[in-house]
JSON list of C-alpha atoms in Angstrom, two decimals:
[
{"chain": "T", "resi": 5, "resn": "UNK", "atom": "CA", "xyz": [-33.24, -71.56, -147.21]},
{"chain": "T", "resi": 6, "resn": "UNK", "atom": "CA", "xyz": [-30.69, -69.81, -149.41]},
{"chain": "T", "resi": 7, "resn": "UNK", "atom": "CA", "xyz": [-32.35, -69.53, -152.83]},
{"chain": "T", "resi": 8, "resn": "UNK", "atom": "CA", "xyz": [-29.36, -68.97, -155.08]},
{"chain": "T", "resi": 9, "resn": "UNK", "atom": "CA", "xyz": [-30.67, -67.93, -158.53]},
{"chain": "T", "resi": 10, "resn": "UNK", "atom": "CA", "xyz": [-29.10, -70.91, -160.29]},
{"chain": "T", "resi": 11, "resn": "UNK", "atom": "CA", "xyz": [-30.70, -73.36, -157.86]},
{"chain": "T", "resi": 12, "resn": "UNK", "atom": "CA", "xyz": [-34.08, -71.75, -157.12]},
{"chain": "T", "resi": 13, "resn": "UNK", "atom": "CA", "xyz": [-37.19, -73.30, -158.66]},
{"chain": "T", "resi": 14, "resn": "UNK", "atom": "CA", "xyz": [-39.89, -70.74, -159.47]},
{"chain": "T", "resi": 15, "resn": "UNK", "atom": "CA", "xyz": [-42.45, -73.11, -160.98]},
{"chain": "T", "resi": 16, "resn": "UNK", "atom": "CA", "xyz": [-45.28, -73.69, -158.50]},
{"chain": "T", "resi": 17, "resn": "UNK", "atom": "CA", "xyz": [-46.42, -76.94, -160.25]},
{"chain": "T", "resi": 18, "resn": "UNK", "atom": "CA", "xyz": [-42.88, -78.37, -159.94]},
{"chain": "T", "resi": 19, "resn": "UNK", "atom": "CA", "xyz": [-42.82, -77.59, -156.21]},
{"chain": "T", "resi": 20, "resn": "UNK", "atom": "CA", "xyz": [-46.31, -79.04, -155.73]},
{"chain": "T", "resi": 21, "resn": "UNK", "atom": "CA", "xyz": [-45.24, -82.19, -157.52]},
{"chain": "T", "resi": 22, "resn": "UNK", "atom": "CA", "xyz": [-42.24, -82.63, -155.21]},
{"chain": "T", "resi": 23, "resn": "UNK", "atom": "CA", "xyz": [-44.60, -82.43, -152.22]},
{"chain": "T", "resi": 24, "resn": "UNK", "atom": "CA", "xyz": [-47.05, -84.94, -153.70]},
{"chain": "T", "resi": 25, "resn": "UNK", "atom": "CA", "xyz": [-44.27, -87.42, -154.48]},
{"chain": "T", "resi": 26, "resn": "UNK", "atom": "CA", "xyz": [-42.44, -86.86, -151.17]},
{"chain": "T", "resi": 27, "resn": "UNK", "atom": "CA", "xyz": [-45.25, -86.18, -148.67]},
{"chain": "T", "resi": 28, "resn": "UNK", "atom": "CA", "xyz": [-43.29, -86.66, -145.44]},
{"chain": "T", "resi": 29, "resn": "UNK", "atom": "CA", "xyz": [-42.84, -83.07, -144.29]},
{"chain": "T", "resi": 30, "resn": "UNK", "atom": "CA", "xyz": [-41.15, -81.58, -141.23]},
{"chain": "T", "resi": 31, "resn": "UNK", "atom": "CA", "xyz": [-43.60, -79.28, -139.45]},
{"chain": "T", "resi": 32, "resn": "UNK", "atom": "CA", "xyz": [-41.85, -76.56, -137.43]},
{"chain": "T", "resi": 33, "resn": "UNK", "atom": "CA", "xyz": [-43.71, -74.31, -135.01]},
{"chain": "T", "resi": 34, "resn": "UNK", "atom": "CA", "xyz": [-42.63, -71.45, -132.73]},
{"chain": "T", "resi": 35, "resn": "UNK", "atom": "CA", "xyz": [-45.17, -71.27, -129.90]},
{"chain": "T", "resi": 36, "resn": "UNK", "atom": "CA", "xyz": [-44.57, -69.47, -126.62]},
{"chain": "T", "resi": 37, "resn": "UNK", "atom": "CA", "xyz": [-45.48, -71.86, -123.83]},
{"chain": "T", "resi": 38, "resn": "UNK", "atom": "CA", "xyz": [-44.60, -72.22, -120.12]},
{"chain": "T", "resi": 39, "resn": "UNK", "atom": "CA", "xyz": [-44.72, -75.99, -120.54]},
{"chain": "T", "resi": 40, "resn": "UNK", "atom": "CA", "xyz": [-43.35, -76.94, -123.95]},
{"chain": "T", "resi": 41, "resn": "UNK", "atom": "CA", "xyz": [-40.28, -75.92, -125.99]},
{"chain": "T", "resi": 42, "resn": "UNK", "atom": "CA", "xyz": [-40.67, -72.76, -128.06]},
{"chain": "T", "resi": 43, "resn": "UNK", "atom": "CA", "xyz": [-39.37, -74.44, -131.22]},
{"chain": "T", "resi": 44, "resn": "UNK", "atom": "CA", "xyz": [-40.68, -77.89, -132.09]},
{"chain": "T", "resi": 45, "resn": "UNK", "atom": "CA", "xyz": [-40.57, -80.07, -135.20]},
{"chain": "T", "resi": 46, "resn": "UNK", "atom": "CA", "xyz": [-42.29, -83.30, -136.20]},
{"chain": "T", "resi": 47, "resn": "UNK", "atom": "CA", "xyz": [-42.20, -85.54, -139.27]},
{"chain": "T", "resi": 48, "resn": "UNK", "atom": "CA", "xyz": [-45.74, -85.68, -140.67]},
{"chain": "T", "resi": 49, "resn": "UNK", "atom": "CA", "xyz": [-47.09, -87.04, -143.97]},
{"chain": "T", "resi": 50, "resn": "UNK", "atom": "CA", "xyz": [-49.11, -84.34, -145.73]},
{"chain": "T", "resi": 51, "resn": "UNK", "atom": "CA", "xyz": [-51.62, -84.09, -148.52]},
{"chain": "T", "resi": 52, "resn": "UNK", "atom": "CA", "xyz": [-51.59, -81.02, -150.73]},
{"chain": "T", "resi": 53, "resn": "UNK", "atom": "CA", "xyz": [-54.97, -79.78, -151.99]},
{"chain": "T", "resi": 54, "resn": "UNK", "atom": "CA", "xyz": [-54.84, -77.49, -155.01]},
{"chain": "T", "resi": 55, "resn": "UNK", "atom": "CA", "xyz": [-57.29, -74.68, -155.77]},
{"chain": "T", "resi": 56, "resn": "UNK", "atom": "CA", "xyz": [-59.03, -74.55, -159.13]},
{"chain": "T", "resi": 57, "resn": "UNK", "atom": "CA", "xyz": [-56.54, -71.91, -160.26]},
{"chain": "T", "resi": 58, "resn": "UNK", "atom": "CA", "xyz": [-53.23, -72.35, -158.41]},
{"chain": "T", "resi": 59, "resn": "UNK", "atom": "CA", "xyz": [-50.95, -69.31, -158.35]},
{"chain": "T", "resi": 60, "resn": "UNK", "atom": "CA", "xyz": [-48.00, -67.85, -156.47]},
{"chain": "T", "resi": 61, "resn": "UNK", "atom": "CA", "xyz": [-50.54, -66.18, -154.16]},
{"chain": "T", "resi": 62, "resn": "UNK", "atom": "CA", "xyz": [-52.64, -69.33, -153.71]},
{"chain": "T", "resi": 63, "resn": "UNK", "atom": "CA", "xyz": [-50.46, -72.42, -154.17]},
{"chain": "T", "resi": 64, "resn": "UNK", "atom": "CA", "xyz": [-52.63, -74.80, -152.16]},
{"chain": "T", "resi": 65, "resn": "UNK", "atom": "CA", "xyz": [-53.43, -76.21, -148.73]},
{"chain": "T", "resi": 66, "resn": "UNK", "atom": "CA", "xyz": [-51.62, -78.85, -146.67]},
{"chain": "T", "resi": 67, "resn": "UNK", "atom": "CA", "xyz": [-53.52, -81.37, -144.55]},
{"chain": "T", "resi": 68, "resn": "UNK", "atom": "CA", "xyz": [-52.07, -83.69, -141.93]},
{"chain": "T", "resi": 69, "resn": "UNK", "atom": "CA", "xyz": [-52.55, -85.13, -138.45]},
{"chain": "T", "resi": 70, "resn": "UNK", "atom": "CA", "xyz": [-50.48, -85.58, -135.29]},
{"chain": "T", "resi": 71, "resn": "UNK", "atom": "CA", "xyz": [-50.74, -87.85, -132.27]},
{"chain": "T", "resi": 72, "resn": "UNK", "atom": "CA", "xyz": [-52.20, -85.99, -129.28]},
{"chain": "T", "resi": 73, "resn": "UNK", "atom": "CA", "xyz": [-49.34, -87.29, -127.12]},
{"chain": "T", "resi": 74, "resn": "UNK", "atom": "CA", "xyz": [-46.83, -85.43, -129.28]},
{"chain": "T", "resi": 75, "resn": "UNK", "atom": "CA", "xyz": [-45.58, -82.38, -127.28]},
{"chain": "T", "resi": 76, "resn": "UNK", "atom": "CA", "xyz": [-45.94, -80.28, -130.43]},
{"chain": "T", "resi": 77, "resn": "UNK", "atom": "CA", "xyz": [-49.61, -81.26, -130.68]},
{"chain": "T", "resi": 78, "resn": "UNK", "atom": "CA", "xyz": [-50.09, -80.36, -127.01]},
{"chain": "T", "resi": 79, "resn": "UNK", "atom": "CA", "xyz": [-48.53, -76.93, -127.60]},
{"chain": "T", "resi": 80, "resn": "UNK", "atom": "CA", "xyz": [-50.84, -76.39, -130.59]},
{"chain": "T", "resi": 81, "resn": "UNK", "atom": "CA", "xyz": [-53.89, -77.37, -128.53]},
{"chain": "T", "resi": 82, "resn": "UNK", "atom": "CA", "xyz": [-52.90, -75.05, -125.69]},
{"chain": "T", "resi": 83, "resn": "UNK", "atom": "CA", "xyz": [-52.33, -72.18, -128.11]},
{"chain": "T", "resi": 84, "resn": "UNK", "atom": "CA", "xyz": [-55.74, -72.72, -129.73]},
{"chain": "T", "resi": 85, "resn": "UNK", "atom": "CA", "xyz": [-57.46, -72.89, -126.34]},
{"chain": "T", "resi": 86, "resn": "UNK", "atom": "CA", "xyz": [-55.88, -69.55, -125.43]},
{"chain": "T", "resi": 87, "resn": "UNK", "atom": "CA", "xyz": [-57.01, -67.96, -128.70]},
{"chain": "T", "resi": 88, "resn": "UNK", "atom": "CA", "xyz": [-60.56, -69.23, -128.25]},
{"chain": "T", "resi": 89, "resn": "UNK", "atom": "CA", "xyz": [-60.63, -67.90, -124.68]},
{"chain": "T", "resi": 90, "resn": "UNK", "atom": "CA", "xyz": [-59.24, -64.47, -125.64]},
{"chain": "T", "resi": 91, "resn": "UNK", "atom": "CA", "xyz": [-61.65, -64.10, -128.57]},
{"chain": "T", "resi": 92, "resn": "UNK", "atom": "CA", "xyz": [-64.59, -65.63, -126.78]},
{"chain": "T", "resi": 93, "resn": "UNK", "atom": "CA", "xyz": [-65.02, -67.76, -129.88]},
{"chain": "T", "resi": 94, "resn": "UNK", "atom": "CA", "xyz": [-65.15, -71.50, -129.24]},
{"chain": "T", "resi": 95, "resn": "UNK", "atom": "CA", "xyz": [-65.28, -72.12, -132.99]},
{"chain": "T", "resi": 96, "resn": "UNK", "atom": "CA", "xyz": [-61.96, -70.38, -133.75]},
{"chain": "T", "resi": 97, "resn": "UNK", "atom": "CA", "xyz": [-59.46, -72.80, -135.28]},
{"chain": "T", "resi": 98, "resn": "UNK", "atom": "CA", "xyz": [-56.61, -70.73, -136.77]},
{"chain": "T", "resi": 99, "resn": "UNK", "atom": "CA", "xyz": [-53.49, -69.68, -134.89]},
{"chain": "T", "resi": 100, "resn": "UNK", "atom": "CA", "xyz": [-52.03, -66.24, -135.63]},
{"chain": "T", "resi": 101, "resn": "UNK", "atom": "CA", "xyz": [-48.37, -67.23, -136.04]},
{"chain": "T", "resi": 102, "resn": "UNK", "atom": "CA", "xyz": [-46.80, -68.60, -139.19]},
{"chain": "T", "resi": 103, "resn": "UNK", "atom": "CA", "xyz": [-45.60, -72.21, -139.35]},
{"chain": "T", "resi": 104, "resn": "UNK", "atom": "CA", "xyz": [-43.08, -73.83, -141.69]},
{"chain": "T", "resi": 105, "resn": "UNK", "atom": "CA", "xyz": [-43.20, -77.23, -143.38]},
{"chain": "T", "resi": 106, "resn": "UNK", "atom": "CA", "xyz": [-40.05, -78.51, -145.09]},
{"chain": "T", "resi": 107, "resn": "UNK", "atom": "CA", "xyz": [-40.14, -81.27, -147.71]},
{"chain": "T", "resi": 108, "resn": "UNK", "atom": "CA", "xyz": [-37.04, -83.00, -149.01]},
{"chain": "T", "resi": 109, "resn": "UNK", "atom": "CA", "xyz": [-36.60, -84.53, -152.44]},
{"chain": "T", "resi": 110, "resn": "UNK", "atom": "CA", "xyz": [-36.02, -88.28, -152.81]},
{"chain": "T", "resi": 111, "resn": "UNK", "atom": "CA", "xyz": [-32.25, -88.13, -153.35]},
{"chain": "T", "resi": 112, "resn": "UNK", "atom": "CA", "xyz": [-29.38, -86.25, -151.70]},
{"chain": "T", "resi": 113, "resn": "UNK", "atom": "CA", "xyz": [-25.67, -87.03, -151.54]},
{"chain": "T", "resi": 114, "resn": "UNK", "atom": "CA", "xyz": [-22.18, -85.74, -150.78]},
{"chain": "T", "resi": 115, "resn": "UNK", "atom": "CA", "xyz": [-20.34, -84.54, -153.90]},
{"chain": "T", "resi": 116, "resn": "UNK", "atom": "CA", "xyz": [-16.60, -85.23, -153.91]},
{"chain": "T", "resi": 117, "resn": "UNK", "atom": "CA", "xyz": [-14.26, -82.80, -155.74]},
{"chain": "T", "resi": 118, "resn": "UNK", "atom": "CA", "xyz": [-13.00, -85.85, -157.64]},
{"chain": "T", "resi": 119, "resn": "UNK", "atom": "CA", "xyz": [-16.17, -85.67, -159.76]},
{"chain": "T", "resi": 120, "resn": "UNK", "atom": "CA", "xyz": [-15.16, -82.24, -161.15]},
{"chain": "T", "resi": 121, "resn": "UNK", "atom": "CA", "xyz": [-13.14, -83.69, -163.99]},
{"chain": "T", "resi": 122, "resn": "UNK", "atom": "CA", "xyz": [-12.74, -80.38, -165.79]},
{"chain": "T", "resi": 123, "resn": "UNK", "atom": "CA", "xyz": [-11.83, -77.88, -163.06]},
{"chain": "T", "resi": 124, "resn": "UNK", "atom": "CA", "xyz": [-9.93, -80.10, -160.62]},
{"chain": "T", "resi": 125, "resn": "UNK", "atom": "CA", "xyz": [-7.07, -81.04, -163.00]},
{"chain": "T", "resi": 126, "resn": "UNK", "atom": "CA", "xyz": [-7.01, -77.54, -164.50]},
{"chain": "T", "resi": 127, "resn": "UNK", "atom": "CA", "xyz": [-6.85, -75.35, -161.39]},
{"chain": "T", "resi": 128, "resn": "UNK", "atom": "CA", "xyz": [-7.56, -77.47, -158.33]},
{"chain": "T", "resi": 129, "resn": "UNK", "atom": "CA", "xyz": [-10.01, -74.78, -157.21]},
{"chain": "T", "resi": 130, "resn": "UNK", "atom": "CA", "xyz": [-12.79, -77.13, -156.15]},
{"chain": "T", "resi": 131, "resn": "UNK", "atom": "CA", "xyz": [-14.31, -78.07, -152.79]},
{"chain": "T", "resi": 132, "resn": "UNK", "atom": "CA", "xyz": [-16.82, -80.67, -151.63]},
{"chain": "T", "resi": 133, "resn": "UNK", "atom": "CA", "xyz": [-20.53, -79.91, -151.47]},
{"chain": "T", "resi": 134, "resn": "UNK", "atom": "CA", "xyz": [-23.88, -81.66, -151.05]},
{"chain": "T", "resi": 135, "resn": "UNK", "atom": "CA", "xyz": [-26.56, -82.04, -153.72]},
{"chain": "T", "resi": 136, "resn": "UNK", "atom": "CA", "xyz": [-30.22, -82.05, -152.67]},
{"chain": "T", "resi": 137, "resn": "UNK", "atom": "CA", "xyz": [-33.69, -80.74, -153.47]},
{"chain": "T", "resi": 138, "resn": "UNK", "atom": "CA", "xyz": [-36.21, -79.25, -151.06]},
{"chain": "T", "resi": 139, "resn": "UNK", "atom": "CA", "xyz": [-39.43, -77.24, -150.79]},
{"chain": "T", "resi": 140, "resn": "UNK", "atom": "CA", "xyz": [-40.52, -75.05, -147.91]},
{"chain": "T", "resi": 141, "resn": "UNK", "atom": "CA", "xyz": [-44.13, -74.02, -147.32]},
{"chain": "T", "resi": 142, "resn": "UNK", "atom": "CA", "xyz": [-45.18, -71.16, -145.01]},
{"chain": "T", "resi": 143, "resn": "UNK", "atom": "CA", "xyz": [-48.69, -70.43, -143.78]},
{"chain": "T", "resi": 144, "resn": "UNK", "atom": "CA", "xyz": [-51.18, -70.18, -140.94]},
{"chain": "T", "resi": 145, "resn": "UNK", "atom": "CA", "xyz": [-52.33, -73.40, -139.28]},
{"chain": "T", "resi": 146, "resn": "UNK", "atom": "CA", "xyz": [-55.83, -74.47, -138.32]},
{"chain": "T", "resi": 147, "resn": "UNK", "atom": "CA", "xyz": [-56.02, -77.02, -135.51]},
{"chain": "T", "resi": 148, "resn": "UNK", "atom": "CA", "xyz": [-58.81, -79.60, -135.30]},
{"chain": "T", "resi": 149, "resn": "UNK", "atom": "CA", "xyz": [-58.60, -81.05, -131.79]},
{"chain": "T", "resi": 150, "resn": "UNK", "atom": "CA", "xyz": [-62.11, -81.18, -130.29]},
{"chain": "T", "resi": 151, "resn": "UNK", "atom": "CA", "xyz": [-62.90, -84.90, -130.38]},
{"chain": "T", "resi": 152, "resn": "UNK", "atom": "CA", "xyz": [-66.57, -84.15, -129.61]},
{"chain": "T", "resi": 153, "resn": "UNK", "atom": "CA", "xyz": [-66.92, -81.82, -132.60]},
{"chain": "T", "resi": 154, "resn": "UNK", "atom": "CA", "xyz": [-68.52, -83.00, -135.84]},
{"chain": "T", "resi": 155, "resn": "UNK", "atom": "CA", "xyz": [-66.19, -80.62, -137.69]},
{"chain": "T", "resi": 156, "resn": "UNK", "atom": "CA", "xyz": [-63.10, -82.27, -136.20]},
{"chain": "T", "resi": 157, "resn": "UNK", "atom": "CA", "xyz": [-64.47, -85.76, -136.75]},
{"chain": "T", "resi": 158, "resn": "UNK", "atom": "CA", "xyz": [-65.32, -85.00, -140.37]},
{"chain": "T", "resi": 159, "resn": "UNK", "atom": "CA", "xyz": [-61.92, -83.42, -141.03]},
{"chain": "T", "resi": 160, "resn": "UNK", "atom": "CA", "xyz": [-60.03, -86.36, -139.51]},
{"chain": "T", "resi": 161, "resn": "UNK", "atom": "CA", "xyz": [-62.11, -88.94, -141.35]},
{"chain": "T", "resi": 162, "resn": "UNK", "atom": "CA", "xyz": [-61.48, -87.27, -144.69]},
{"chain": "T", "resi": 163, "resn": "UNK", "atom": "CA", "xyz": [-57.82, -86.76, -143.84]},
{"chain": "T", "resi": 164, "resn": "UNK", "atom": "CA", "xyz": [-57.03, -90.37, -142.98]},
{"chain": "T", "resi": 165, "resn": "UNK", "atom": "CA", "xyz": [-59.07, -91.71, -145.91]},
{"chain": "T", "resi": 166, "resn": "UNK", "atom": "CA", "xyz": [-57.44, -89.37, -148.44]},
{"chain": "T", "resi": 167, "resn": "UNK", "atom": "CA", "xyz": [-53.93, -89.92, -147.06]},
{"chain": "T", "resi": 168, "resn": "UNK", "atom": "CA", "xyz": [-54.33, -93.70, -147.15]},
{"chain": "T", "resi": 169, "resn": "UNK", "atom": "CA", "xyz": [-55.66, -93.56, -150.70]},
{"chain": "T", "resi": 170, "resn": "UNK", "atom": "CA", "xyz": [-52.77, -91.36, -151.85]},
{"chain": "T", "resi": 171, "resn": "UNK", "atom": "CA", "xyz": [-50.13, -93.55, -150.19]},
{"chain": "T", "resi": 172, "resn": "UNK", "atom": "CA", "xyz": [-51.63, -96.86, -151.29]},
{"chain": "T", "resi": 173, "resn": "UNK", "atom": "CA", "xyz": [-52.09, -95.83, -154.94]},
{"chain": "T", "resi": 174, "resn": "UNK", "atom": "CA", "xyz": [-49.67, -92.98, -155.58]},
{"chain": "T", "resi": 175, "resn": "UNK", "atom": "CA", "xyz": [-46.74, -94.27, -153.54]},
{"chain": "T", "resi": 176, "resn": "UNK", "atom": "CA", "xyz": [-47.25, -98.04, -153.35]},
{"chain": "T", "resi": 177, "resn": "UNK", "atom": "CA", "xyz": [-48.94, -98.30, -156.74]},
{"chain": "T", "resi": 178, "resn": "UNK", "atom": "CA", "xyz": [-51.56, -100.79, -155.60]},
{"chain": "T", "resi": 179, "resn": "UNK", "atom": "CA", "xyz": [-54.49, -101.39, -157.95]},
{"chain": "T", "resi": 180, "resn": "UNK", "atom": "CA", "xyz": [-56.48, -102.75, -154.99]},
{"chain": "T", "resi": 181, "resn": "UNK", "atom": "CA", "xyz": [-55.47, -100.41, -152.15]},
{"chain": "T", "resi": 182, "resn": "UNK", "atom": "CA", "xyz": [-56.08, -100.89, -148.45]},
{"chain": "T", "resi": 183, "resn": "UNK", "atom": "CA", "xyz": [-58.86, -98.58, -147.26]},
{"chain": "T", "resi": 184, "resn": "UNK", "atom": "CA", "xyz": [-59.72, -97.15, -143.87]},
{"chain": "T", "resi": 185, "resn": "UNK", "atom": "CA", "xyz": [-63.10, -98.86, -144.21]},
{"chain": "T", "resi": 186, "resn": "UNK", "atom": "CA", "xyz": [-61.25, -102.21, -144.13]},
{"chain": "T", "resi": 187, "resn": "UNK", "atom": "CA", "xyz": [-60.59, -101.65, -140.40]},
{"chain": "T", "resi": 188, "resn": "UNK", "atom": "CA", "xyz": [-63.38, -101.98, -137.78]},
{"chain": "T", "resi": 189, "resn": "UNK", "atom": "CA", "xyz": [-65.25, -98.70, -137.45]},
{"chain": "T", "resi": 190, "resn": "UNK", "atom": "CA", "xyz": [-65.11, -98.64, -133.63]},
{"chain": "T", "resi": 191, "resn": "UNK", "atom": "CA", "xyz": [-61.32, -99.13, -133.86]},
{"chain": "T", "resi": 192, "resn": "UNK", "atom": "CA", "xyz": [-60.99, -96.21, -136.31]},
{"chain": "T", "resi": 193, "resn": "UNK", "atom": "CA", "xyz": [-63.17, -93.97, -134.11]},
{"chain": "T", "resi": 194, "resn": "UNK", "atom": "CA", "xyz": [-61.01, -94.81, -131.08]},
{"chain": "T", "resi": 195, "resn": "UNK", "atom": "CA", "xyz": [-57.82, -93.93, -132.95]},
{"chain": "T", "resi": 196, "resn": "UNK", "atom": "CA", "xyz": [-59.33, -90.65, -134.18]},
{"chain": "T", "resi": 197, "resn": "UNK", "atom": "CA", "xyz": [-59.74, -89.54, -130.57]},
{"chain": "T", "resi": 198, "resn": "UNK", "atom": "CA", "xyz": [-55.98, -89.80, -130.16]},
{"chain": "T", "resi": 199, "resn": "UNK", "atom": "CA", "xyz": [-54.97, -87.53, -133.05]},
{"chain": "T", "resi": 200, "resn": "UNK", "atom": "CA", "xyz": [-55.48, -83.90, -134.01]},
{"chain": "T", "resi": 201, "resn": "UNK", "atom": "CA", "xyz": [-55.89, -82.54, -137.51]},
{"chain": "T", "resi": 202, "resn": "UNK", "atom": "CA", "xyz": [-53.90, -79.67, -138.96]},
{"chain": "T", "resi": 203, "resn": "UNK", "atom": "CA", "xyz": [-54.62, -77.64, -142.07]},
{"chain": "T", "resi": 204, "resn": "UNK", "atom": "CA", "xyz": [-52.20, -75.06, -143.45]},
{"chain": "T", "resi": 205, "resn": "UNK", "atom": "CA", "xyz": [-53.21, -72.54, -146.07]},
{"chain": "T", "resi": 206, "resn": "UNK", "atom": "CA", "xyz": [-49.94, -72.04, -147.94]},
{"chain": "T", "resi": 207, "resn": "UNK", "atom": "CA", "xyz": [-49.02, -68.37, -148.20]},
{"chain": "T", "resi": 208, "resn": "UNK", "atom": "CA", "xyz": [-45.51, -68.85, -149.62]},
{"chain": "T", "resi": 209, "resn": "UNK", "atom": "CA", "xyz": [-44.09, -71.84, -151.47]},
{"chain": "T", "resi": 210, "resn": "UNK", "atom": "CA", "xyz": [-40.37, -71.85, -152.24]},
{"chain": "T", "resi": 211, "resn": "UNK", "atom": "CA", "xyz": [-37.91, -74.48, -153.32]},
{"chain": "T", "resi": 212, "resn": "UNK", "atom": "CA", "xyz": [-34.60, -75.36, -154.87]},
{"chain": "T", "resi": 213, "resn": "UNK", "atom": "CA", "xyz": [-32.78, -78.08, -156.74]},
{"chain": "T", "resi": 214, "resn": "UNK", "atom": "CA", "xyz": [-29.11, -77.85, -155.83]},
{"chain": "T", "resi": 215, "resn": "UNK", "atom": "CA", "xyz": [-27.84, -80.24, -158.50]},
{"chain": "T", "resi": 216, "resn": "UNK", "atom": "CA", "xyz": [-24.49, -78.91, -159.77]},
{"chain": "T", "resi": 217, "resn": "UNK", "atom": "CA", "xyz": [-26.08, -76.31, -162.09]},
{"chain": "T", "resi": 218, "resn": "UNK", "atom": "CA", "xyz": [-23.40, -73.79, -161.11]},
{"chain": "T", "resi": 219, "resn": "UNK", "atom": "CA", "xyz": [-20.63, -75.98, -162.51]},
{"chain": "T", "resi": 220, "resn": "UNK", "atom": "CA", "xyz": [-19.35, -75.96, -166.09]},
{"chain": "T", "resi": 221, "resn": "UNK", "atom": "CA", "xyz": [-20.51, -78.54, -168.63]},
{"chain": "T", "resi": 222, "resn": "UNK", "atom": "CA", "xyz": [-17.43, -80.74, -168.20]},
{"chain": "T", "resi": 223, "resn": "UNK", "atom": "CA", "xyz": [-17.77, -80.80, -164.43]},
{"chain": "T", "resi": 224, "resn": "UNK", "atom": "CA", "xyz": [-21.51, -81.57, -164.63]},
{"chain": "T", "resi": 225, "resn": "UNK", "atom": "CA", "xyz": [-20.74, -84.50, -166.91]},
{"chain": "T", "resi": 226, "resn": "UNK", "atom": "CA", "xyz": [-18.13, -85.66, -164.39]},
{"chain": "T", "resi": 227, "resn": "UNK", "atom": "CA", "xyz": [-20.71, -85.46, -161.62]},
{"chain": "T", "resi": 228, "resn": "UNK", "atom": "CA", "xyz": [-23.22, -87.49, -163.65]},
{"chain": "T", "resi": 229, "resn": "UNK", "atom": "CA", "xyz": [-20.62, -90.13, -164.50]},
{"chain": "T", "resi": 230, "resn": "UNK", "atom": "CA", "xyz": [-19.34, -90.25, -160.92]},
{"chain": "T", "resi": 231, "resn": "UNK", "atom": "CA", "xyz": [-22.77, -90.84, -159.44]},
{"chain": "T", "resi": 232, "resn": "UNK", "atom": "CA", "xyz": [-23.70, -93.42, -162.07]},
{"chain": "T", "resi": 233, "resn": "UNK", "atom": "CA", "xyz": [-20.55, -95.39, -161.21]},
{"chain": "T", "resi": 234, "resn": "UNK", "atom": "CA", "xyz": [-21.59, -95.60, -157.57]},
{"chain": "T", "resi": 235, "resn": "UNK", "atom": "CA", "xyz": [-24.03, -98.30, -158.61]},
{"chain": "T", "resi": 236, "resn": "UNK", "atom": "CA", "xyz": [-26.65, -97.29, -156.05]},
{"chain": "T", "resi": 237, "resn": "UNK", "atom": "CA", "xyz": [-30.27, -96.18, -156.33]},
{"chain": "T", "resi": 238, "resn": "UNK", "atom": "CA", "xyz": [-29.34, -92.82, -154.79]},
{"chain": "T", "resi": 239, "resn": "UNK", "atom": "CA", "xyz": [-26.44, -92.40, -157.21]},
{"chain": "T", "resi": 240, "resn": "UNK", "atom": "CA", "xyz": [-28.71, -93.12, -160.18]},
{"chain": "T", "resi": 241, "resn": "UNK", "atom": "CA", "xyz": [-31.30, -90.69, -158.82]},
{"chain": "T", "resi": 242, "resn": "UNK", "atom": "CA", "xyz": [-28.77, -87.90, -158.36]},
{"chain": "T", "resi": 243, "resn": "UNK", "atom": "CA", "xyz": [-27.24, -88.48, -161.81]},
{"chain": "T", "resi": 244, "resn": "UNK", "atom": "CA", "xyz": [-30.69, -88.38, -163.43]},
{"chain": "T", "resi": 245, "resn": "UNK", "atom": "CA", "xyz": [-31.64, -85.16, -161.62]},
{"chain": "T", "resi": 246, "resn": "UNK", "atom": "CA", "xyz": [-28.30, -83.46, -162.40]},
{"chain": "T", "resi": 247, "resn": "UNK", "atom": "CA", "xyz": [-28.83, -84.30, -166.06]},
{"chain": "T", "resi": 248, "resn": "UNK", "atom": "CA", "xyz": [-32.41, -82.98, -166.01]},
{"chain": "T", "resi": 249, "resn": "UNK", "atom": "CA", "xyz": [-31.51, -79.74, -164.23]},
{"chain": "T", "resi": 250, "resn": "UNK", "atom": "CA", "xyz": [-28.49, -79.26, -166.51]},
{"chain": "T", "resi": 251, "resn": "UNK", "atom": "CA", "xyz": [-30.78, -79.42, -169.52]}
]
C-alpha cells in the first residue's frame, strides 16, 4: 500500500476502529507447498482484541476461522504439521512467515474530474481517481486445527461466540442477539470439527484514507457536492468522509 503522507493515517485507534466496524478482512498467505498455490487469499470476518495498553508496537490481535475445505486452510495445516515435525513439538502453533490481512472501509467510489470545480475550468489539469479507505495488518499466524485438542476446541468456541456477539450487536444492532447457545450443542460441535481457528498477533498496522485531501479547498467542496448529488448511500458516505478528512 502506498502511504502518501496526505492520505496516511497514523492513529492506531482510528485504524482499530475501521477494523471493528468493517470486520471482513482478506487474509493473504505465501506458503510454499507442492500441492497448493503459493499465494492464497480468503475473505474472513475477524475480531480484533486490544491489549490493556495498545501502542504502535502492540496494536492488538486478530481472531478468525476458516473452513477446513478451503485450500488456504489446508496449506496452513500442512505448514503447521511440517513445523511441528521439524521441531519435534506437537504443541507448536505459530508459523514462521508473515501474513497480511487487508480491511476495506465501508465506502469507495470513482471520482470524475467533473467534480473538480476549481481546477478543471481554470487549467484542465485534472484526471480521474478512486477514493477509498483501507487498513493492512501484518503479523505471525497461529493455527488451531487439531479437532481433538481442548485448546483448539476452546479457541473455536470462544471465537464463534465472540464473533456472533459482535456481529449481532455491533453490526446488526440487536438488543436481543442470536447466540451460539441457541443452536443445538451437538450441531455446533459438528461444525467446529470442520473449521480451523487462526490468531494473528499484529506486528504492524498501517492504513490510509484517500479522500481528496490532496486537492484544493474548492475542488474538495466540488467533490463533496458531486457525491451528495448522486443520491446514493455510497455517495453520502464518501461526501461525509471527504468532509471529515478535509477538516
